[in-house]
PDB file of C-alpha atoms and ligand atoms in Angstrom:
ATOM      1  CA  UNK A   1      26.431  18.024 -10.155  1.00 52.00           C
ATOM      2  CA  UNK A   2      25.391  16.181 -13.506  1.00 56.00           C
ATOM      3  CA  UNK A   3      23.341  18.216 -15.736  1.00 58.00           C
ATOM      4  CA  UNK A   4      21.514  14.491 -16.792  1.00 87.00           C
ATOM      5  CA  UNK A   5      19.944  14.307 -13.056  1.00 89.00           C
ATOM      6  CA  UNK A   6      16.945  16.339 -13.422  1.00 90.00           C
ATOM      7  CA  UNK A   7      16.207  14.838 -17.343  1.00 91.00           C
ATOM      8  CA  UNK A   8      13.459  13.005 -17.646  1.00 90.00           C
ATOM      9  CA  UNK A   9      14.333   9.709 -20.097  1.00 89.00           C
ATOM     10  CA  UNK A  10      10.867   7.556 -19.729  1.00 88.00           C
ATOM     11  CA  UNK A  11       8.270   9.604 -21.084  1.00 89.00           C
ATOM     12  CA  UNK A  12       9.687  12.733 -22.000  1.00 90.00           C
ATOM     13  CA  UNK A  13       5.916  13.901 -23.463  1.00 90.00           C
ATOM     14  CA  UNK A  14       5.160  13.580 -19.599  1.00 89.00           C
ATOM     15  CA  UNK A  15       7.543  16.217 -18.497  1.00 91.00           C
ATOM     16  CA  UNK A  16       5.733  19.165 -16.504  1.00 92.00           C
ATOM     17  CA  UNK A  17       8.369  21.889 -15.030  1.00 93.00           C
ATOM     18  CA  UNK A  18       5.808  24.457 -15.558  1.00 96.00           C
ATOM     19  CA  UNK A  19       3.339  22.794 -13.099  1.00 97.00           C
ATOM     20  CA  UNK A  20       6.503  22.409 -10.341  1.00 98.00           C
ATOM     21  CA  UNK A  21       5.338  25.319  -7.950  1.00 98.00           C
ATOM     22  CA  UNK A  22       1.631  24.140  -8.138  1.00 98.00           C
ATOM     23  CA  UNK A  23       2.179  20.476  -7.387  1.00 98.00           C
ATOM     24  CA  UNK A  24       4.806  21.374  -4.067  1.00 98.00           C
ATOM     25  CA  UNK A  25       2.260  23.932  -3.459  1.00 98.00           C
ATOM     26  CA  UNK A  26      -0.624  20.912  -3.510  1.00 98.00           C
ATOM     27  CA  UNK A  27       1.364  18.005  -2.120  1.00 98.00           C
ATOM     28  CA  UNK A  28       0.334  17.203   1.589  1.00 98.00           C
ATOM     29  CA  UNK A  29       3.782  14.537   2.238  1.00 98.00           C
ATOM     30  CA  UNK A  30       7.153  14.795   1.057  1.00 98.00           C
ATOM     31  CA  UNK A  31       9.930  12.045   1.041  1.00 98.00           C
ATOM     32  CA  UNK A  32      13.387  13.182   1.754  1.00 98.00           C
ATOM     33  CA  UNK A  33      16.133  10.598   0.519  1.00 98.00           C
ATOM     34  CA  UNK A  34      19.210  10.836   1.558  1.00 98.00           C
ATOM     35  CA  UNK A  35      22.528   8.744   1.781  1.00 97.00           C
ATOM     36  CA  UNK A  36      24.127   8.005   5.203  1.00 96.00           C
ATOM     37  CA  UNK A  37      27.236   5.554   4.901  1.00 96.00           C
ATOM     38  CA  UNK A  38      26.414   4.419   1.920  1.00 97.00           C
ATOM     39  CA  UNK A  39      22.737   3.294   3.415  1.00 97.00           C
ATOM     40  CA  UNK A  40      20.036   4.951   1.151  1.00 98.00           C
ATOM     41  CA  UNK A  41      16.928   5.990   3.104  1.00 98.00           C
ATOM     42  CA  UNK A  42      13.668   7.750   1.901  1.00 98.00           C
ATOM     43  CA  UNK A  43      12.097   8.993   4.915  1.00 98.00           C
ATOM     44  CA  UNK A  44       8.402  10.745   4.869  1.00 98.00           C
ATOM     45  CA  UNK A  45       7.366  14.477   6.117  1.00 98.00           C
ATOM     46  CA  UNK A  46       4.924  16.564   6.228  1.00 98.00           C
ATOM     47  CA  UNK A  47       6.320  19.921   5.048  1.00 98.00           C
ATOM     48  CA  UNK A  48       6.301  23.507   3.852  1.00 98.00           C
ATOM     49  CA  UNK A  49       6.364  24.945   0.575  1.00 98.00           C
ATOM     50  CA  UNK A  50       5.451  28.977  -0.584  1.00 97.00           C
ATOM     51  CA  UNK A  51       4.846  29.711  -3.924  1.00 97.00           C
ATOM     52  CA  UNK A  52       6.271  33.272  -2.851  1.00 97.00           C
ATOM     53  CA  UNK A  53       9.940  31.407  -2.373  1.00 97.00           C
ATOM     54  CA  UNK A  54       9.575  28.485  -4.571  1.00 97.00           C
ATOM     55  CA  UNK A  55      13.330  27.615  -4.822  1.00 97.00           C
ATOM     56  CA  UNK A  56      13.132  26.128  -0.926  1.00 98.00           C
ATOM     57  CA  UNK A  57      10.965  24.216   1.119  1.00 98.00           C
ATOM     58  CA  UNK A  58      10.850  23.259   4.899  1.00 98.00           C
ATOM     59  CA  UNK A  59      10.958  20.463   7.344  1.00 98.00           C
ATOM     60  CA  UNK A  60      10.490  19.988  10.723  1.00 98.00           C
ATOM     61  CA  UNK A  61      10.576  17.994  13.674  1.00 96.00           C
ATOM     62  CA  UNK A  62      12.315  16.680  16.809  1.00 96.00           C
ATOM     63  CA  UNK A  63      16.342  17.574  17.012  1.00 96.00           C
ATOM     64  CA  UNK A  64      16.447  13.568  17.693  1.00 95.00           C
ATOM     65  CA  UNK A  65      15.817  12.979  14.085  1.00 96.00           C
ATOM     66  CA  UNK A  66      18.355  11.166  12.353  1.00 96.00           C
ATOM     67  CA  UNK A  67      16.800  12.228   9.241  1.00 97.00           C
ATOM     68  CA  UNK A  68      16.493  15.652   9.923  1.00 98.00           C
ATOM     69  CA  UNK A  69      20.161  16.190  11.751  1.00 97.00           C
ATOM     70  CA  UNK A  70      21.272  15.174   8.336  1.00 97.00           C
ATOM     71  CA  UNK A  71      19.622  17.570   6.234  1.00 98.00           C
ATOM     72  CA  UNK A  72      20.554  20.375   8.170  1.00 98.00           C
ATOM     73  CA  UNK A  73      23.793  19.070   7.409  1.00 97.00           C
ATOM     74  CA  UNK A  74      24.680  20.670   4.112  1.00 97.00           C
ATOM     75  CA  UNK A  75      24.504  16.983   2.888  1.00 97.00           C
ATOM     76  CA  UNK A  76      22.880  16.534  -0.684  1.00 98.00           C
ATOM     77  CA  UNK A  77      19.160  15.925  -1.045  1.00 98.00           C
ATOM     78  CA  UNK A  78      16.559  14.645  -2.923  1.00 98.00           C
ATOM     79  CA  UNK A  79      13.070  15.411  -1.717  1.00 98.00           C
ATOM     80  CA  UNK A  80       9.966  13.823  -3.880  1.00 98.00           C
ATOM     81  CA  UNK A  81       6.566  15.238  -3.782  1.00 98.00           C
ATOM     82  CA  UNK A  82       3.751  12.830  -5.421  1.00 98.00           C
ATOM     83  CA  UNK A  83      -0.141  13.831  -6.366  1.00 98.00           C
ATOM     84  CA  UNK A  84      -2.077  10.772  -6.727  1.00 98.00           C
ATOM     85  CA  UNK A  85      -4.827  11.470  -9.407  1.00 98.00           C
ATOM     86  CA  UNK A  86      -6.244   8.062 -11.005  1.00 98.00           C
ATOM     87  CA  UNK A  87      -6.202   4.595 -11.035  1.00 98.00           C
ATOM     88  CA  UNK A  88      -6.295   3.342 -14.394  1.00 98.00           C
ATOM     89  CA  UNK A  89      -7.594  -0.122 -15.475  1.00 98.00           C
ATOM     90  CA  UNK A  90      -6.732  -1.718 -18.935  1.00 98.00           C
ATOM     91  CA  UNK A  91      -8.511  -4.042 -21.017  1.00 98.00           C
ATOM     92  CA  UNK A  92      -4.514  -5.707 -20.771  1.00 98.00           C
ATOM     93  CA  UNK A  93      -2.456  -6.356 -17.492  1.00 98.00           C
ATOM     94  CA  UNK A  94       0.007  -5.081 -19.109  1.00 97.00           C
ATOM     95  CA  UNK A  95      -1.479  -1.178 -19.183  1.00 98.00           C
ATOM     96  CA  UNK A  96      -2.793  -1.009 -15.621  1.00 98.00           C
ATOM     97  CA  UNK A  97      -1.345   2.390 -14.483  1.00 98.00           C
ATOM     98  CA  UNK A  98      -1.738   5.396 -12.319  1.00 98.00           C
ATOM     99  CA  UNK A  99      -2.528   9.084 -13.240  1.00 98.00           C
ATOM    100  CA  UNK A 100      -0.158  10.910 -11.291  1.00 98.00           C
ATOM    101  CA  UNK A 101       1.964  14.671 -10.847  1.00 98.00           C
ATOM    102  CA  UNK A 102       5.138  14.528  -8.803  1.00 98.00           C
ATOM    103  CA  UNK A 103       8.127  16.436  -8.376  1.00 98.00           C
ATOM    104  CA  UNK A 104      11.942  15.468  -7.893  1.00 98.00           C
ATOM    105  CA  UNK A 105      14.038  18.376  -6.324  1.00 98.00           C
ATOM    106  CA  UNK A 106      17.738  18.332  -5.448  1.00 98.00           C
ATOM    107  CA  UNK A 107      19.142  20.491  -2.883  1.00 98.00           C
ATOM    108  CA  UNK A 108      21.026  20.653   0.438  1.00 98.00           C
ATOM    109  CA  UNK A 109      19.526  22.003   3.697  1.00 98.00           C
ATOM    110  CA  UNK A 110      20.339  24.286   6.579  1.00 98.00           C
ATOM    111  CA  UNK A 111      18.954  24.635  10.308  1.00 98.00           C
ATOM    112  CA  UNK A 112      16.599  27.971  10.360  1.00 98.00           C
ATOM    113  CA  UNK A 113      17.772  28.986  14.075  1.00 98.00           C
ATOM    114  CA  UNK A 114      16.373  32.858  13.920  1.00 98.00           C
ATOM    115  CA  UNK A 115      13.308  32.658  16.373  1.00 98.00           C
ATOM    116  CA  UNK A 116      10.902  35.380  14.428  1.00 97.00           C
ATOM    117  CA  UNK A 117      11.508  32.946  11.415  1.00 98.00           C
ATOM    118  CA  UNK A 118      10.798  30.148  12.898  1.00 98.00           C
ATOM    119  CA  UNK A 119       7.554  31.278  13.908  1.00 97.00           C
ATOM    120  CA  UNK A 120       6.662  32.817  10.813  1.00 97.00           C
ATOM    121  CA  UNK A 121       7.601  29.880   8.518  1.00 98.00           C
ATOM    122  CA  UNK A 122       5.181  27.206  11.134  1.00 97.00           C
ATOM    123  CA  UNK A 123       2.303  29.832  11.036  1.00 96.00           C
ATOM    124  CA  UNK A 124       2.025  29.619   7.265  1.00 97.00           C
ATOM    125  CA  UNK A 125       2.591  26.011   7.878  1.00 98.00           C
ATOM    126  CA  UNK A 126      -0.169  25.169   9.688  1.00 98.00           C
ATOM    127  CA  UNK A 127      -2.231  27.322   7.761  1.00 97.00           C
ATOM    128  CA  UNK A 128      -1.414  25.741   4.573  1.00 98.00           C
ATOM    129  CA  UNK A 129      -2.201  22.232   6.123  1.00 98.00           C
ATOM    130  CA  UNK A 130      -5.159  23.999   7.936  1.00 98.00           C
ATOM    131  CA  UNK A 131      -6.204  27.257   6.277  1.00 97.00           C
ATOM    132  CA  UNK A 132      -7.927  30.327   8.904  1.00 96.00           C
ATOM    133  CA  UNK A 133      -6.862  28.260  11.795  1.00 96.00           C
ATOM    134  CA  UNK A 134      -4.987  31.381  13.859  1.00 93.00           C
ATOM    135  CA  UNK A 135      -2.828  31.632  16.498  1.00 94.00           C
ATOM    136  CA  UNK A 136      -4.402  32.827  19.825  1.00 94.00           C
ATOM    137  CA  UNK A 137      -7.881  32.078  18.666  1.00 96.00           C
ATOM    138  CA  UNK A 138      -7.721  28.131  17.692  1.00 97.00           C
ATOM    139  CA  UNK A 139      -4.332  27.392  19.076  1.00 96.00           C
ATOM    140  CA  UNK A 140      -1.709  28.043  21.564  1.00 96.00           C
ATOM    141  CA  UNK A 141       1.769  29.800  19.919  1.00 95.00           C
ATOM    142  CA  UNK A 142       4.616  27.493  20.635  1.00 96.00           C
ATOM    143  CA  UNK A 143       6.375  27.827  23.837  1.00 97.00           C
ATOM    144  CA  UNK A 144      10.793  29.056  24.004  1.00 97.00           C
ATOM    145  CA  UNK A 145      11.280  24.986  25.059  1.00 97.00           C
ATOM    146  CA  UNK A 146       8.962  23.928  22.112  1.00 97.00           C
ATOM    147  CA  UNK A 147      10.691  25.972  19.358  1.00 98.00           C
ATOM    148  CA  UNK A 148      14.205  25.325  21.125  1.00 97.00           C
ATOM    149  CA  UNK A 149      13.295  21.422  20.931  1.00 97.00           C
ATOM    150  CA  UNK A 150      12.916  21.393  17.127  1.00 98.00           C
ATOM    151  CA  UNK A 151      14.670  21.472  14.252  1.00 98.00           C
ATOM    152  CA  UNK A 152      13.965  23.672  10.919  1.00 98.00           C
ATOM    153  CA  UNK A 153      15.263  22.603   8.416  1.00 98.00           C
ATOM    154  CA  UNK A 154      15.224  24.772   5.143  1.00 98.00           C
ATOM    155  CA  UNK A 155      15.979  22.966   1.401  1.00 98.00           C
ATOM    156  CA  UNK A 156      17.392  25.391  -0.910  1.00 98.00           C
ATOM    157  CA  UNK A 157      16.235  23.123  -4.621  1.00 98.00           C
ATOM    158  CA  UNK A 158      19.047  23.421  -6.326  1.00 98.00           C
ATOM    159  CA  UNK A 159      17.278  22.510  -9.257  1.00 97.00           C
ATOM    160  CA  UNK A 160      14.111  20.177  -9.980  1.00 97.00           C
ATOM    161  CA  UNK A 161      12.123  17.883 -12.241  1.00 97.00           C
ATOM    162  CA  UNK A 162       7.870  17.418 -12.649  1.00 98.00           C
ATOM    163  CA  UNK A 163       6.248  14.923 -14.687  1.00 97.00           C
ATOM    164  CA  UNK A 164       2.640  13.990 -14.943  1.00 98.00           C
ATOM    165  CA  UNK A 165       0.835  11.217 -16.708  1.00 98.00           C
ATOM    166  CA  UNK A 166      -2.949  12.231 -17.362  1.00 97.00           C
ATOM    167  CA  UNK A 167      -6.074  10.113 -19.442  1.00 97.00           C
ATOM    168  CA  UNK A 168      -7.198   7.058 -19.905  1.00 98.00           C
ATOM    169  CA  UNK A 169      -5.361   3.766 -20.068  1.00 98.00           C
ATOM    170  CA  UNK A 170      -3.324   3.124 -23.467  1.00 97.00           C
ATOM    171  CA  UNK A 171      -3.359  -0.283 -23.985  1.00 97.00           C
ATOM    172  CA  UNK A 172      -3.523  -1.751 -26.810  1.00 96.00           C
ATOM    173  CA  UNK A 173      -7.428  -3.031 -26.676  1.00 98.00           C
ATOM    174  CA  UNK A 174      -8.416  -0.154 -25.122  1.00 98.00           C
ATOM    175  CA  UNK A 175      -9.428   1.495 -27.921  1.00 96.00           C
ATOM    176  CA  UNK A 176     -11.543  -1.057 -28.881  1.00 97.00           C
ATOM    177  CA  UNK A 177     -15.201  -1.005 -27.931  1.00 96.00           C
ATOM    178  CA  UNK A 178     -15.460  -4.750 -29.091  1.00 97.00           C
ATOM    179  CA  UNK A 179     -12.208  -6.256 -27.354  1.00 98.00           C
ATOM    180  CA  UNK A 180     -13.168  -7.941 -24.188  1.00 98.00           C
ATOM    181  CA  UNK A 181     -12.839  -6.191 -20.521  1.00 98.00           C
ATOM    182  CA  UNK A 182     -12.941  -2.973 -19.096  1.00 98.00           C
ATOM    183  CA  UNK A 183     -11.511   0.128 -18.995  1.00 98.00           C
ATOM    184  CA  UNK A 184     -11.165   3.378 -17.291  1.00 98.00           C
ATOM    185  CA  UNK A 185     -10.153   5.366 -14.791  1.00 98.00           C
ATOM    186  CA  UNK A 186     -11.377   6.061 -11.012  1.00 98.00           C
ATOM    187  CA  UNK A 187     -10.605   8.502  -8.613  1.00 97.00           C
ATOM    188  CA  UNK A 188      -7.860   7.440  -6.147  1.00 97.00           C
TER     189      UNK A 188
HETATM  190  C1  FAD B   1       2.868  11.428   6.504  1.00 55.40           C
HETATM  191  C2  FAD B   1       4.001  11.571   7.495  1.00 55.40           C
HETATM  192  C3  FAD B   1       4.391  12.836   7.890  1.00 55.40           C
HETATM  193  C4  FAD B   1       5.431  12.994   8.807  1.00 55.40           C
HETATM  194  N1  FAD B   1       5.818  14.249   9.149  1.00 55.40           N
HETATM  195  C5  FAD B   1       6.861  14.406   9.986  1.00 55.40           C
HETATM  196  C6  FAD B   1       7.318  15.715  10.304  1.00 55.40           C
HETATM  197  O1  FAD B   1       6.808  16.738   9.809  1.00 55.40           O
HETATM  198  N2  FAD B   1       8.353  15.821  11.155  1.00 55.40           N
HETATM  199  C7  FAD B   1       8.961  14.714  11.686  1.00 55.40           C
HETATM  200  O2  FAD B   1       9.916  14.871  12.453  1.00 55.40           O
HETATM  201  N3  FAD B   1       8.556  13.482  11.409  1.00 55.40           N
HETATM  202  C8  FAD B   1       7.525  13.292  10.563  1.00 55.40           C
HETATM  203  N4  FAD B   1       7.097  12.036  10.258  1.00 55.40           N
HETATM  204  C9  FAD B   1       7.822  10.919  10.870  1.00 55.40           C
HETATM  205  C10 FAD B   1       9.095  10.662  10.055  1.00 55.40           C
HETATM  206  O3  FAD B   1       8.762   9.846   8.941  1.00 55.40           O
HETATM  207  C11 FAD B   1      10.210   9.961  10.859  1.00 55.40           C
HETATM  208  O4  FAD B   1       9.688   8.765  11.432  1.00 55.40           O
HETATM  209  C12 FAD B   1      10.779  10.820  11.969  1.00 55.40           C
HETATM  210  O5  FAD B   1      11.130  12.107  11.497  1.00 55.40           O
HETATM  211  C13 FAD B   1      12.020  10.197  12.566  1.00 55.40           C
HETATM  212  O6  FAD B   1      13.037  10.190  11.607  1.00 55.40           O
HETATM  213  P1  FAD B   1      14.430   9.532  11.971  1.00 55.40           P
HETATM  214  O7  FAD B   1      15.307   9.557  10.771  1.00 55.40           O
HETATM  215  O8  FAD B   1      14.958  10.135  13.218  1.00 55.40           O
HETATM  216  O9  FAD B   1      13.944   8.077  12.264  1.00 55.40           O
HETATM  217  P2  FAD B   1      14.761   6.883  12.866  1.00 55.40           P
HETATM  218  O10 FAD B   1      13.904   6.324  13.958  1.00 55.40           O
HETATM  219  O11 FAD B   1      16.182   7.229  13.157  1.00 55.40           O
HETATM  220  O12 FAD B   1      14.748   5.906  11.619  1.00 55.40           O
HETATM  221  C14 FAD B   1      15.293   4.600  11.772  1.00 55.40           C
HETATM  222  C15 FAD B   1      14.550   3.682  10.834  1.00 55.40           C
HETATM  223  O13 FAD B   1      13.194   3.629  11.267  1.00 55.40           O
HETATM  224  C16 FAD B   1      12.378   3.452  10.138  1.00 55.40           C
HETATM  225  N5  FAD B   1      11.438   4.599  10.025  1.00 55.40           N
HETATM  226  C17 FAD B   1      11.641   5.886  10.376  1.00 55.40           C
HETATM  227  N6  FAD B   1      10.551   6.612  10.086  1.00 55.40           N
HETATM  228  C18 FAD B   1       9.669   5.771   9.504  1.00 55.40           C
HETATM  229  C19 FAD B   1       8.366   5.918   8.980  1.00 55.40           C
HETATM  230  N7  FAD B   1       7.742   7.123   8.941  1.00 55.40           N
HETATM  231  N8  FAD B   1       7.729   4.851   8.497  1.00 55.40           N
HETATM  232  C20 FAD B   1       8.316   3.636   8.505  1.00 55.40           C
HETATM  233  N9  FAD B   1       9.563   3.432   8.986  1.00 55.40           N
HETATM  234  C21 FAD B   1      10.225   4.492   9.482  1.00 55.40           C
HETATM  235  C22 FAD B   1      13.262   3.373   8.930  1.00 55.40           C
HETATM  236  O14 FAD B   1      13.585   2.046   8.652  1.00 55.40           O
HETATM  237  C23 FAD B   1      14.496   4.112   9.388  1.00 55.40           C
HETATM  238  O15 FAD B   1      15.655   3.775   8.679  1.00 55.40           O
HETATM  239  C24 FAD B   1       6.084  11.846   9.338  1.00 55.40           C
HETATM  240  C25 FAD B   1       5.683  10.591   8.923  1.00 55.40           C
HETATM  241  C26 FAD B   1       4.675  10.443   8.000  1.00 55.40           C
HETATM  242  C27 FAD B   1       4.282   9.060   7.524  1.00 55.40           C
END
């Protein structure tokens, strides 16, 4: 694999690997892009990420999925995570911009077919989408037909990038109390 892939170019300042674990651990969708006869796709999830393993992460879903069939497949990955922060607004057009964290990871996937793993990996799941929700008490623990119908899907992240862009707008009559317009930033 190139060593260039996970290197951010535009913004180097904005690079963030330290905050990595935190934003996967945060982020609520993932998209998972992968190639299929030459056909790019990005395709979104919901997902599962533990910042006790943070080298893998997990999707799920029905065993119809193309998406999901394919990365299962050993097939290489790229999965994106994105926290939407700000919306900034310039004093130019030009500077308009979003305060953002996101993550790029690489990796390649394999079906998790062990049934006590299964079930452990949705319970944290659904807690981490839902936290105290428990089995038994506010839901029903998935049925032999339900777990056999679905596919697991773990991403071993091979390796990854994060990059965040925080503040206010920098254009270049932003600065400026006496240039004309507005500026700021507003929650998303
Ligand atoms: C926030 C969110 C969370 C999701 N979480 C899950 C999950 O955890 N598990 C799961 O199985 N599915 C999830 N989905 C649905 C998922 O995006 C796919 O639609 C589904 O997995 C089927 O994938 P596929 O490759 O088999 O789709 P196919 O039907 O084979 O895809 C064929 C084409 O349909 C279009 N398409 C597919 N999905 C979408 C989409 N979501 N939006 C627009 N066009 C689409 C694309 O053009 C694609 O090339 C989620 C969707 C969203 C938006």
């Amino acid at each position: 694999m190139s060593p260039q892939r996970t290197e951010i170019k535009r913004h180097p300042e904005r690079s963030a690997p330290e905050q990595a674990c935190e934003i996967l651990a945060a982020g609520r969708v993932a998209h998972l892009a992968f190639v299929e006869r030459e056909q790019p796709f990005a395709i979104p999830f919901g997902y599962h990420f533990d910042l006790r393993q943070p080298d893998r992460l997990y999707l799920h879903g029905s065993r119809a999925s193309r998406a999901l069939t394919l990365a299962a497949s050993g097939a290489p990955l790229c999965v994106t995570v994105t926290l939407l922060d700000g919306l900034v607004y310039s004093k130019s057009a030009m500077n308009h911009s979003l305060n953002y964290r996101s993550v790029v990871c690489f990796g390649r996937g394999q079906e998790i077919t062990d049934r006590a793993a299964q079930r452990g990996i949705y319970d944290l799941m659904i807690r981490r989408y839902h936290p105290g929700r428990t089995e038994g008490r506010d839901y029903a623990r998935a049925t032999e037909e339900q777990l056999a119908a679905t596919l697991l899907v773990e991403i071993a992240i091979e390796e990854c990038s994060a990059k965040a862009r925080i503040g206010g707008p920098t254009g270049p009559l932003d600065s400026d109390p006496w240039a004309p317009g507005t500026c700021g930033v507003v929650a998303p």
